[in-house]
mmCIF file of C-alpha atoms in Angstrom:
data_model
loop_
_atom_site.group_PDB
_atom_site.id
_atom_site.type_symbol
_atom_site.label_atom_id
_atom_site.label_comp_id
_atom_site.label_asym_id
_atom_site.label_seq_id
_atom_site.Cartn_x
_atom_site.Cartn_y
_atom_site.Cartn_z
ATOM 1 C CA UNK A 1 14.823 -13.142 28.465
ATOM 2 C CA UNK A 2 13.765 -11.927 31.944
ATOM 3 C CA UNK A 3 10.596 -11.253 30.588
ATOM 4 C CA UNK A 4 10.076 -14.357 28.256
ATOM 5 C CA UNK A 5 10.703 -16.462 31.488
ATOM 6 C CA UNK A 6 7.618 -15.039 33.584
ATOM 7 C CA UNK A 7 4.973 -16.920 31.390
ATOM 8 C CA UNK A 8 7.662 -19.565 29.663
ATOM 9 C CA UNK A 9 8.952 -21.958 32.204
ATOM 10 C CA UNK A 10 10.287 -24.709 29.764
ATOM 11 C CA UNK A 11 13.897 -24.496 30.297
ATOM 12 C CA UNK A 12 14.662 -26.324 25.942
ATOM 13 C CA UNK A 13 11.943 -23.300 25.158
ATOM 14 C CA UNK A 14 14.284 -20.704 26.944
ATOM 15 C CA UNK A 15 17.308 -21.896 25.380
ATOM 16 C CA UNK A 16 15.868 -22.378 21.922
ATOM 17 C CA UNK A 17 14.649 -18.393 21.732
ATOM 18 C CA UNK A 18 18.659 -17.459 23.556
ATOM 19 C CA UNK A 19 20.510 -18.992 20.410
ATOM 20 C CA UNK A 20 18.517 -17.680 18.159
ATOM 21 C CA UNK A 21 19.188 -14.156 19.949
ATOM 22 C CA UNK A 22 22.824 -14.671 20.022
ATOM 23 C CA UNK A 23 23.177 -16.311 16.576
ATOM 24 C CA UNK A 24 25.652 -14.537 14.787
ATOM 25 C CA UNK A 25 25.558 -11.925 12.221
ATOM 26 C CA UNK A 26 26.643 -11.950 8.520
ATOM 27 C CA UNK A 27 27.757 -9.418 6.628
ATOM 28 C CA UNK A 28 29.499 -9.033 3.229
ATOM 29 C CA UNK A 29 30.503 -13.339 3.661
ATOM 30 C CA UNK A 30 31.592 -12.345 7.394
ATOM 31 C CA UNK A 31 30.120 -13.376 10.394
ATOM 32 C CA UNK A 32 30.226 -11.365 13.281
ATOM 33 C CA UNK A 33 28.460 -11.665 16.890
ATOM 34 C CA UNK A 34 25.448 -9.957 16.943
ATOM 35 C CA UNK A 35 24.556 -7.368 19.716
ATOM 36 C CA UNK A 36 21.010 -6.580 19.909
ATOM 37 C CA UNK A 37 18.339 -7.603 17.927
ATOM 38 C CA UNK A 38 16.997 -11.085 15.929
ATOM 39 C CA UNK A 39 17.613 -12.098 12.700
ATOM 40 C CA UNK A 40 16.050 -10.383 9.777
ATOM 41 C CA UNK A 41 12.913 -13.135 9.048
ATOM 42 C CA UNK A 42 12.396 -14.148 12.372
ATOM 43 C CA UNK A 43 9.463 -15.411 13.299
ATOM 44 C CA UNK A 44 10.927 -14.815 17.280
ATOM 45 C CA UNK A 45 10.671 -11.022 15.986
ATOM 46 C CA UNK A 46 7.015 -10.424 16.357
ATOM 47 C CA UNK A 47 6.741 -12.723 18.824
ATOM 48 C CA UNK A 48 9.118 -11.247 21.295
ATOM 49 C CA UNK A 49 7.652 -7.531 20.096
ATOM 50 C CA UNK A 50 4.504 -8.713 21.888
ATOM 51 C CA UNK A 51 5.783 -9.964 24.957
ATOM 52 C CA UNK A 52 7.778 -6.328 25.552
ATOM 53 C CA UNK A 53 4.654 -4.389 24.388
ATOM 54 C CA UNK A 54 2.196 -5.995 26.017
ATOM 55 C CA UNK A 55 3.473 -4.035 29.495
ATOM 56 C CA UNK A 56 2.639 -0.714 26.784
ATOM 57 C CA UNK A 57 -1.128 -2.604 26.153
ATOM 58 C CA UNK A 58 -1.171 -2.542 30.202
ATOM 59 C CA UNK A 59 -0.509 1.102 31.009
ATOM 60 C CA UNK A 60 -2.727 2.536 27.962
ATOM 61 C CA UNK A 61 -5.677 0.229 29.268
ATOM 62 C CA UNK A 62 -4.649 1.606 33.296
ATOM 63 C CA UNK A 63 -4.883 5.414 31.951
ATOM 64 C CA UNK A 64 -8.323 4.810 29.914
ATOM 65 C CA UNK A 65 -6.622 5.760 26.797
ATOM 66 C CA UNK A 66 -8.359 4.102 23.457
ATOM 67 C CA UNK A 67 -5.604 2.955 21.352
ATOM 68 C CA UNK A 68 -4.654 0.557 18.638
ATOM 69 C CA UNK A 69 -1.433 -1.326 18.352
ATOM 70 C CA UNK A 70 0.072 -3.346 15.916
ATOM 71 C CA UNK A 71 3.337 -4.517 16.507
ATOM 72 C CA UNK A 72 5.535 -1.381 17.018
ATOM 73 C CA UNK A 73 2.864 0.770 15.225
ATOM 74 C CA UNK A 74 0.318 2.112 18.115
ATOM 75 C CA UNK A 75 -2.413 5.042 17.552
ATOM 76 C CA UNK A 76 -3.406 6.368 20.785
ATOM 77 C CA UNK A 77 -7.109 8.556 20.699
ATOM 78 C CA UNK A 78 -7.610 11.577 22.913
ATOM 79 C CA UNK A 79 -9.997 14.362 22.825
ATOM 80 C CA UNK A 80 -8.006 17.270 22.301
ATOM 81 C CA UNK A 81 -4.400 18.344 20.976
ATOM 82 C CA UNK A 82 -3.271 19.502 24.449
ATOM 83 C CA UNK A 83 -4.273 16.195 25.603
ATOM 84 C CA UNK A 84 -2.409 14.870 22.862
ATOM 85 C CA UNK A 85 0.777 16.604 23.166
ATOM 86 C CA UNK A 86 0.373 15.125 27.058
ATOM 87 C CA UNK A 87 -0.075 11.749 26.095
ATOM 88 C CA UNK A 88 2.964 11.689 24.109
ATOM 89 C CA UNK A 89 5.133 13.155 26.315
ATOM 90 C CA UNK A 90 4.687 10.836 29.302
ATOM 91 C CA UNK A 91 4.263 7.656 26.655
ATOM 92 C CA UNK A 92 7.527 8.593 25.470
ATOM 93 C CA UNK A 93 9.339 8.541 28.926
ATOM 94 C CA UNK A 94 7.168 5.319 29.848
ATOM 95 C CA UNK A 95 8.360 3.528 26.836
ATOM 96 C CA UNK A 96 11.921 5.114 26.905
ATOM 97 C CA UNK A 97 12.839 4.766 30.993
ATOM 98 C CA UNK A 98 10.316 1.307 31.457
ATOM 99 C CA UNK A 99 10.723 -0.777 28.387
ATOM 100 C CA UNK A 100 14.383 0.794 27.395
ATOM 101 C CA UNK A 101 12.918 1.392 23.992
ATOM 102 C CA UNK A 102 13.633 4.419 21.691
ATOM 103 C CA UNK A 103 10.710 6.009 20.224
ATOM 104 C CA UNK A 104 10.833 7.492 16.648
ATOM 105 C CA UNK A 105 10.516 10.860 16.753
ATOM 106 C CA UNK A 106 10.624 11.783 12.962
ATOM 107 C CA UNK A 107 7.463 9.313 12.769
ATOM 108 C CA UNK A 108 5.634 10.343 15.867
ATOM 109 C CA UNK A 109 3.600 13.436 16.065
ATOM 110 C CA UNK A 110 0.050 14.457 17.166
ATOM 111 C CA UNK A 111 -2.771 15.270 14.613
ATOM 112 C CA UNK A 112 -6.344 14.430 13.421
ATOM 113 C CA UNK A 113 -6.842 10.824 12.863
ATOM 114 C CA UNK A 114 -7.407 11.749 9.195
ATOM 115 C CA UNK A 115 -3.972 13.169 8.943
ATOM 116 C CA UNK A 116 -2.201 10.167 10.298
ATOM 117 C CA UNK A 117 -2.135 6.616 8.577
ATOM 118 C CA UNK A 118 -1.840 3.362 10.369
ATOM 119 C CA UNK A 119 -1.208 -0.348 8.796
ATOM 120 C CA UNK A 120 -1.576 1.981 5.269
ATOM 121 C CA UNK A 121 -4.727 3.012 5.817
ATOM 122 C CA UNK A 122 -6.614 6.247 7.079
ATOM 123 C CA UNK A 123 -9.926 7.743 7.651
ATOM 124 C CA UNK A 124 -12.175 10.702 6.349
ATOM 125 C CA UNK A 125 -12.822 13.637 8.385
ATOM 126 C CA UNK A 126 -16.218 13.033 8.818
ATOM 127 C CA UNK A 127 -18.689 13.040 12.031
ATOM 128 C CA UNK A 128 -18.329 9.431 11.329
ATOM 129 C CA UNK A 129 -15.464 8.603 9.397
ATOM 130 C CA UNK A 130 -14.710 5.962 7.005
ATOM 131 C CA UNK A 131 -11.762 4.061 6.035
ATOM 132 C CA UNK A 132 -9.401 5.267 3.327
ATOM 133 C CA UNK A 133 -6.490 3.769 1.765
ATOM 134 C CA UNK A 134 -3.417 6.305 3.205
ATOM 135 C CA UNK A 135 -2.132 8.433 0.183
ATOM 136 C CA UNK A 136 1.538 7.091 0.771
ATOM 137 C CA UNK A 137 -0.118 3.650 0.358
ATOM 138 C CA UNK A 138 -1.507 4.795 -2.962
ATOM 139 C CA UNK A 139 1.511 6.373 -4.121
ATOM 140 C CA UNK A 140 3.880 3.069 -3.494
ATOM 141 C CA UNK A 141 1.178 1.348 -5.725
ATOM 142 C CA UNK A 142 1.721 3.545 -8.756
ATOM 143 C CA UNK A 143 5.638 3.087 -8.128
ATOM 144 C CA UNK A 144 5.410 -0.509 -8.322
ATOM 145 C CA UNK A 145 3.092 -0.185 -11.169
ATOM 146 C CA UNK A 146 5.478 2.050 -13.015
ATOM 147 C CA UNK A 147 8.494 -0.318 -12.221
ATOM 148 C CA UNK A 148 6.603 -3.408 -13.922
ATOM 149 C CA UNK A 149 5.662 -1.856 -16.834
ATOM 150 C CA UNK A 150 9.415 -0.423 -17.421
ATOM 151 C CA UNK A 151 10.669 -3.789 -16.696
ATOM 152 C CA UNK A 152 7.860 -5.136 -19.148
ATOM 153 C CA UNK A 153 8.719 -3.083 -22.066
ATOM 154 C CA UNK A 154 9.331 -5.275 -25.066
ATOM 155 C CA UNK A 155 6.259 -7.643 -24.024
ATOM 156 C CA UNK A 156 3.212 -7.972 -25.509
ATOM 157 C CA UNK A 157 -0.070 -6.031 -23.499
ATOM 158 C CA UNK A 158 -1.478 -9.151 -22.833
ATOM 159 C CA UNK A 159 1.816 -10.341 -20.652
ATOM 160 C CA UNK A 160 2.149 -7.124 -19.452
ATOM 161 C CA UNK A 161 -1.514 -7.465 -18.219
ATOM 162 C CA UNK A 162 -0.594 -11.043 -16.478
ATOM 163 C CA UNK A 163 2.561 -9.688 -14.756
ATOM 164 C CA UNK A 164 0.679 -7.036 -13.239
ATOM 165 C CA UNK A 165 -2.623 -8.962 -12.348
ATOM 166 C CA UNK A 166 -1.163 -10.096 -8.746
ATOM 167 C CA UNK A 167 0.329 -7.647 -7.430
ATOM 168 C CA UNK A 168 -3.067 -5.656 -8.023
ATOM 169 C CA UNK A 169 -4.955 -8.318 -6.381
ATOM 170 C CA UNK A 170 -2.945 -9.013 -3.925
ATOM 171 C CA UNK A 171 -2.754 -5.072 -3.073
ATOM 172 C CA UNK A 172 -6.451 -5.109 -3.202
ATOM 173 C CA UNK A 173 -6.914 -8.187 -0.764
ATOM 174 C CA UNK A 174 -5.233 -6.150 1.555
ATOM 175 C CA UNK A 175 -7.054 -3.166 1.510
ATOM 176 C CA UNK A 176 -10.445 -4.745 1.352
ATOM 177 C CA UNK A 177 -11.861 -3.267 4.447
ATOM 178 C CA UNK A 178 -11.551 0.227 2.054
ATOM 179 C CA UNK A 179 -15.376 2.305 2.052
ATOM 180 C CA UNK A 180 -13.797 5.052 -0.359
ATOM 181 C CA UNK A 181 -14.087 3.680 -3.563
ATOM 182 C CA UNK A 182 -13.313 7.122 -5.525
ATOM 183 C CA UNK A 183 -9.415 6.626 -5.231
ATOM 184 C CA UNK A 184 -9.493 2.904 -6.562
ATOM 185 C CA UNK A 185 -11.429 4.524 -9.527
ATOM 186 C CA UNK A 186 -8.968 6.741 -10.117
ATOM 187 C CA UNK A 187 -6.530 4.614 -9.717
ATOM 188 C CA UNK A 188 -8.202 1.778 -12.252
ATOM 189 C CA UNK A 189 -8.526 5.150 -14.983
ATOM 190 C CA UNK A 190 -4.513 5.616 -14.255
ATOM 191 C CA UNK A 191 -3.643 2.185 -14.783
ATOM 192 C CA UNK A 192 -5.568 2.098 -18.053
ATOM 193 C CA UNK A 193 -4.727 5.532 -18.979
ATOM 194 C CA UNK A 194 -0.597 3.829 -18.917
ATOM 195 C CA UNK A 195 -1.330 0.518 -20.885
ATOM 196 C CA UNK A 196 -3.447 2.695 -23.965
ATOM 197 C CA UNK A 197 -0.210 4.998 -23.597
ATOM 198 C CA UNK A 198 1.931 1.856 -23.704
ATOM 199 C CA UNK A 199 0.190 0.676 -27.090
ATOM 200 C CA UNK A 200 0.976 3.948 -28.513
ATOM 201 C CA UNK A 201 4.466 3.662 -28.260
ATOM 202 C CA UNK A 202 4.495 0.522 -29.170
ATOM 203 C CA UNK A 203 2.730 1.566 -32.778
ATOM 204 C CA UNK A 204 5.095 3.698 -33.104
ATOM 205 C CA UNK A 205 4.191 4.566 -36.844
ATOM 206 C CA UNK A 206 1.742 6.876 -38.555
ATOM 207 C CA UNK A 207 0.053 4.094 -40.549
ATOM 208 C CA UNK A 208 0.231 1.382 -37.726
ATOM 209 C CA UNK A 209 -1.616 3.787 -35.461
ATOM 210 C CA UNK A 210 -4.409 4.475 -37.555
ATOM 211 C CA UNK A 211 -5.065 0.799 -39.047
ATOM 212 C CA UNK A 212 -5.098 -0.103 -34.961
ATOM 213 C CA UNK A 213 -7.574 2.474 -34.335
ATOM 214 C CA UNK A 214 -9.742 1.199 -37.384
ATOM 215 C CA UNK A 215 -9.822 -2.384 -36.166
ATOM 216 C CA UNK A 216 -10.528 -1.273 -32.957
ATOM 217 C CA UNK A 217 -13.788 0.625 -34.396
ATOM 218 C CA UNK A 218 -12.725 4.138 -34.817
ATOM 219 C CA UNK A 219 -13.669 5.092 -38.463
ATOM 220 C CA UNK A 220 -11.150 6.027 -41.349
ATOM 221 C CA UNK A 221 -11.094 10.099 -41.294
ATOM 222 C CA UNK A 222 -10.738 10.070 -37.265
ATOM 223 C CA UNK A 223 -8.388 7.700 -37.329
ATOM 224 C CA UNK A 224 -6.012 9.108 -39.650
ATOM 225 C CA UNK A 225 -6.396 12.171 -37.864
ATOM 226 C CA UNK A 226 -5.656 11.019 -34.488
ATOM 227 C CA UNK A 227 -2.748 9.310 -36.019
ATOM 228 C CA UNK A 228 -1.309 12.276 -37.366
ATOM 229 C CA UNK A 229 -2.283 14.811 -34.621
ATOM 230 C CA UNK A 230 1.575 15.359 -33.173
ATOM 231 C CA UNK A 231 1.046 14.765 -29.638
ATOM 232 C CA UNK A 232 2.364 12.533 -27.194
ATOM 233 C CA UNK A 233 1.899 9.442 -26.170
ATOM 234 C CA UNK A 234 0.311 10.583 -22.596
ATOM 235 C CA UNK A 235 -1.737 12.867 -24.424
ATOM 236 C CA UNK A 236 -2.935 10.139 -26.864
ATOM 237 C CA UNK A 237 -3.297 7.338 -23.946
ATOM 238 C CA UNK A 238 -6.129 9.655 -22.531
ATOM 239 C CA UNK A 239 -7.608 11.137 -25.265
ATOM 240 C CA UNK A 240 -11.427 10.269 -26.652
ATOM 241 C CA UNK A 241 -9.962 8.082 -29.435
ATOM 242 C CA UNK A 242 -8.195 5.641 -27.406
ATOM 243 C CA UNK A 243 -10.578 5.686 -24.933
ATOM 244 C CA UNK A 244 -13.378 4.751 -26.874
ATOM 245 C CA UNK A 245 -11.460 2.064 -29.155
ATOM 246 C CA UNK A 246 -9.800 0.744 -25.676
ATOM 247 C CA UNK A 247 -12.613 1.102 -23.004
ATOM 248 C CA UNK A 248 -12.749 -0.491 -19.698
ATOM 249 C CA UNK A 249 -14.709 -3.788 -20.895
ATOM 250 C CA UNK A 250 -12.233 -4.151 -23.325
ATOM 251 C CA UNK A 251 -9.392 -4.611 -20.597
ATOM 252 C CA UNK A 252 -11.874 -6.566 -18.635
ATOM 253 C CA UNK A 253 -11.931 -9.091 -21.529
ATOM 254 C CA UNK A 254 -7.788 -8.739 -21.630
ATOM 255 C CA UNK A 255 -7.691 -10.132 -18.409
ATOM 256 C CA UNK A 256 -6.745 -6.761 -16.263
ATOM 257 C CA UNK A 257 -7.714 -6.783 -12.641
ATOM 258 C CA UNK A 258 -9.884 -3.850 -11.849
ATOM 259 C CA UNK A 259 -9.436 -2.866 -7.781
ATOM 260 C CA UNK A 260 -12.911 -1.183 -7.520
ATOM 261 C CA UNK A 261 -14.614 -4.540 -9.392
ATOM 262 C CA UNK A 262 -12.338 -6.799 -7.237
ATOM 263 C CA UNK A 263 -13.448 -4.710 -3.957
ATOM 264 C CA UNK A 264 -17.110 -4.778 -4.465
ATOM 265 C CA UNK A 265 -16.819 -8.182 -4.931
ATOM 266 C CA UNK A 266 -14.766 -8.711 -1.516
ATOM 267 C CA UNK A 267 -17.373 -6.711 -0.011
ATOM 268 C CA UNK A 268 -20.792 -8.699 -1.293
ATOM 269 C CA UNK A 269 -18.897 -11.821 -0.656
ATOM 270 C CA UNK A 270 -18.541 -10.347 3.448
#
């Protein structure tokens, strides 16, 4: 509150941003005072996140350092590990003895910009790098992804398809600013790879499998072959039959979002 009151001098301001600090805490239908923090939702959270980290903002810009910050997320560039390790060491004791905050240690460390992620994303190792979508930003995707189509098992493909359409587009309108396109092509072949999988379980039968392949195209020998081959439903969701009686334009006319189309567009439209 010391701090809030240097640039806020409107007493009803002061007091608003106080009860909302020592509003009480509920857990399990029992409210108890709360101790430190601001409620889960906040809007104060951010705001007050700024005002303490803004003294951080100061002393990076005194030192020289280059840095990025983004709430309590902050990359800070140097030229060489030793510098690094340096860097973080006296950070640390700024932010732990100044601003009585406690750094995370298990999520701190020094390293190549490429081997770090920040806001989800990182870079490639190049001379001059690119943005990348961070591979633990990639691999919540296909969790999500696997959780809707387990929750969507019973549905048609089509609903399946419209369940999943935002949270691929919203995923993809966040990670617009993206110049690798290779991982959203793999991850548009995964996707597709799953649903052809999904319509092969939901066949189920020999003879339901291979009239679906012939009205998708495939003819009558190769589809009573790949109907009757004995393997999987992975297997099958990838092989050539499925792939060529279920290509991509034939998901594009189902509806499905595709991240690298939706990205290229985001990018001509910039």
């Amino acid at each position: 509150m010391a701090r809030v009151g240097r640039k806020v001098k409107d007493p009803g301001v002061l007091k608003l941003i106080r009860r909302y600090l020592e509003a009480g805490l509920m857990e399990g239908g029992i409210v108890s005072a709360r101790n430190e923090g601001t409620p889960q939702g906040s809007p104060l959270s951010p705001l007050l996140s700024n005002i303490l980290l803004d003294d951080l903002d100061r002393e990076l810009e005194r030192r020289g350092h280059r840095f990025c910050r983004y709430a309590d997320d902050c990359n800070i560039y140097v030229k060489s590990d030793r510098a690094g390790q340096r860097v973080r060491q006296s950070i640390t004791a700024f932010l732990e003895q100044r601003l009585k905050l406690k750094v995370n240690a298990a999520k701190s460390a020094v390293a190549r910009p490429w081997e770090r992620k920040f806001l989800g994303y990182s870079m490639t190792w190049h001379r001059k790098p690119k943005l990348k979508i961070a591979s633990q930003s990639r691999q919540r995707l296909t969790e999500k992804i696997r959780l809707a189509l387990r929750r969507g098992r019973g549905q048609s493909l089509r609903q399946i398809i419209k369940g999943l359409n935002p949270l691929l587009r919203g995923w993809m309108a966040y990670f617009r600013l993206t110049e690798v396109k290779n991982v959203l092509e793999e991850l548009d072949g995964w996707l597709r790879h799953k649903l052809r999988t999904l319509l092969w379980r939901q066949w189920k039968r020999v003879y339901t499998r291979a009239r679906n392949l012939m009205k998708a195209g495939i003819d009558k020998v190769r589809a009573w072959k790949s109907a009757t081959n004995g393997r999987g439903p992975w297997w099958n969701g990838g092989a050539s039959h499925m792939n060529q009686a279920y290509p991509k334009n034939w998901f594009d006319r189902m509806g499905l979002v595709s991240l690298l189309d939706t990205q290229q567009r985001f990018q001509s439209v910039s």
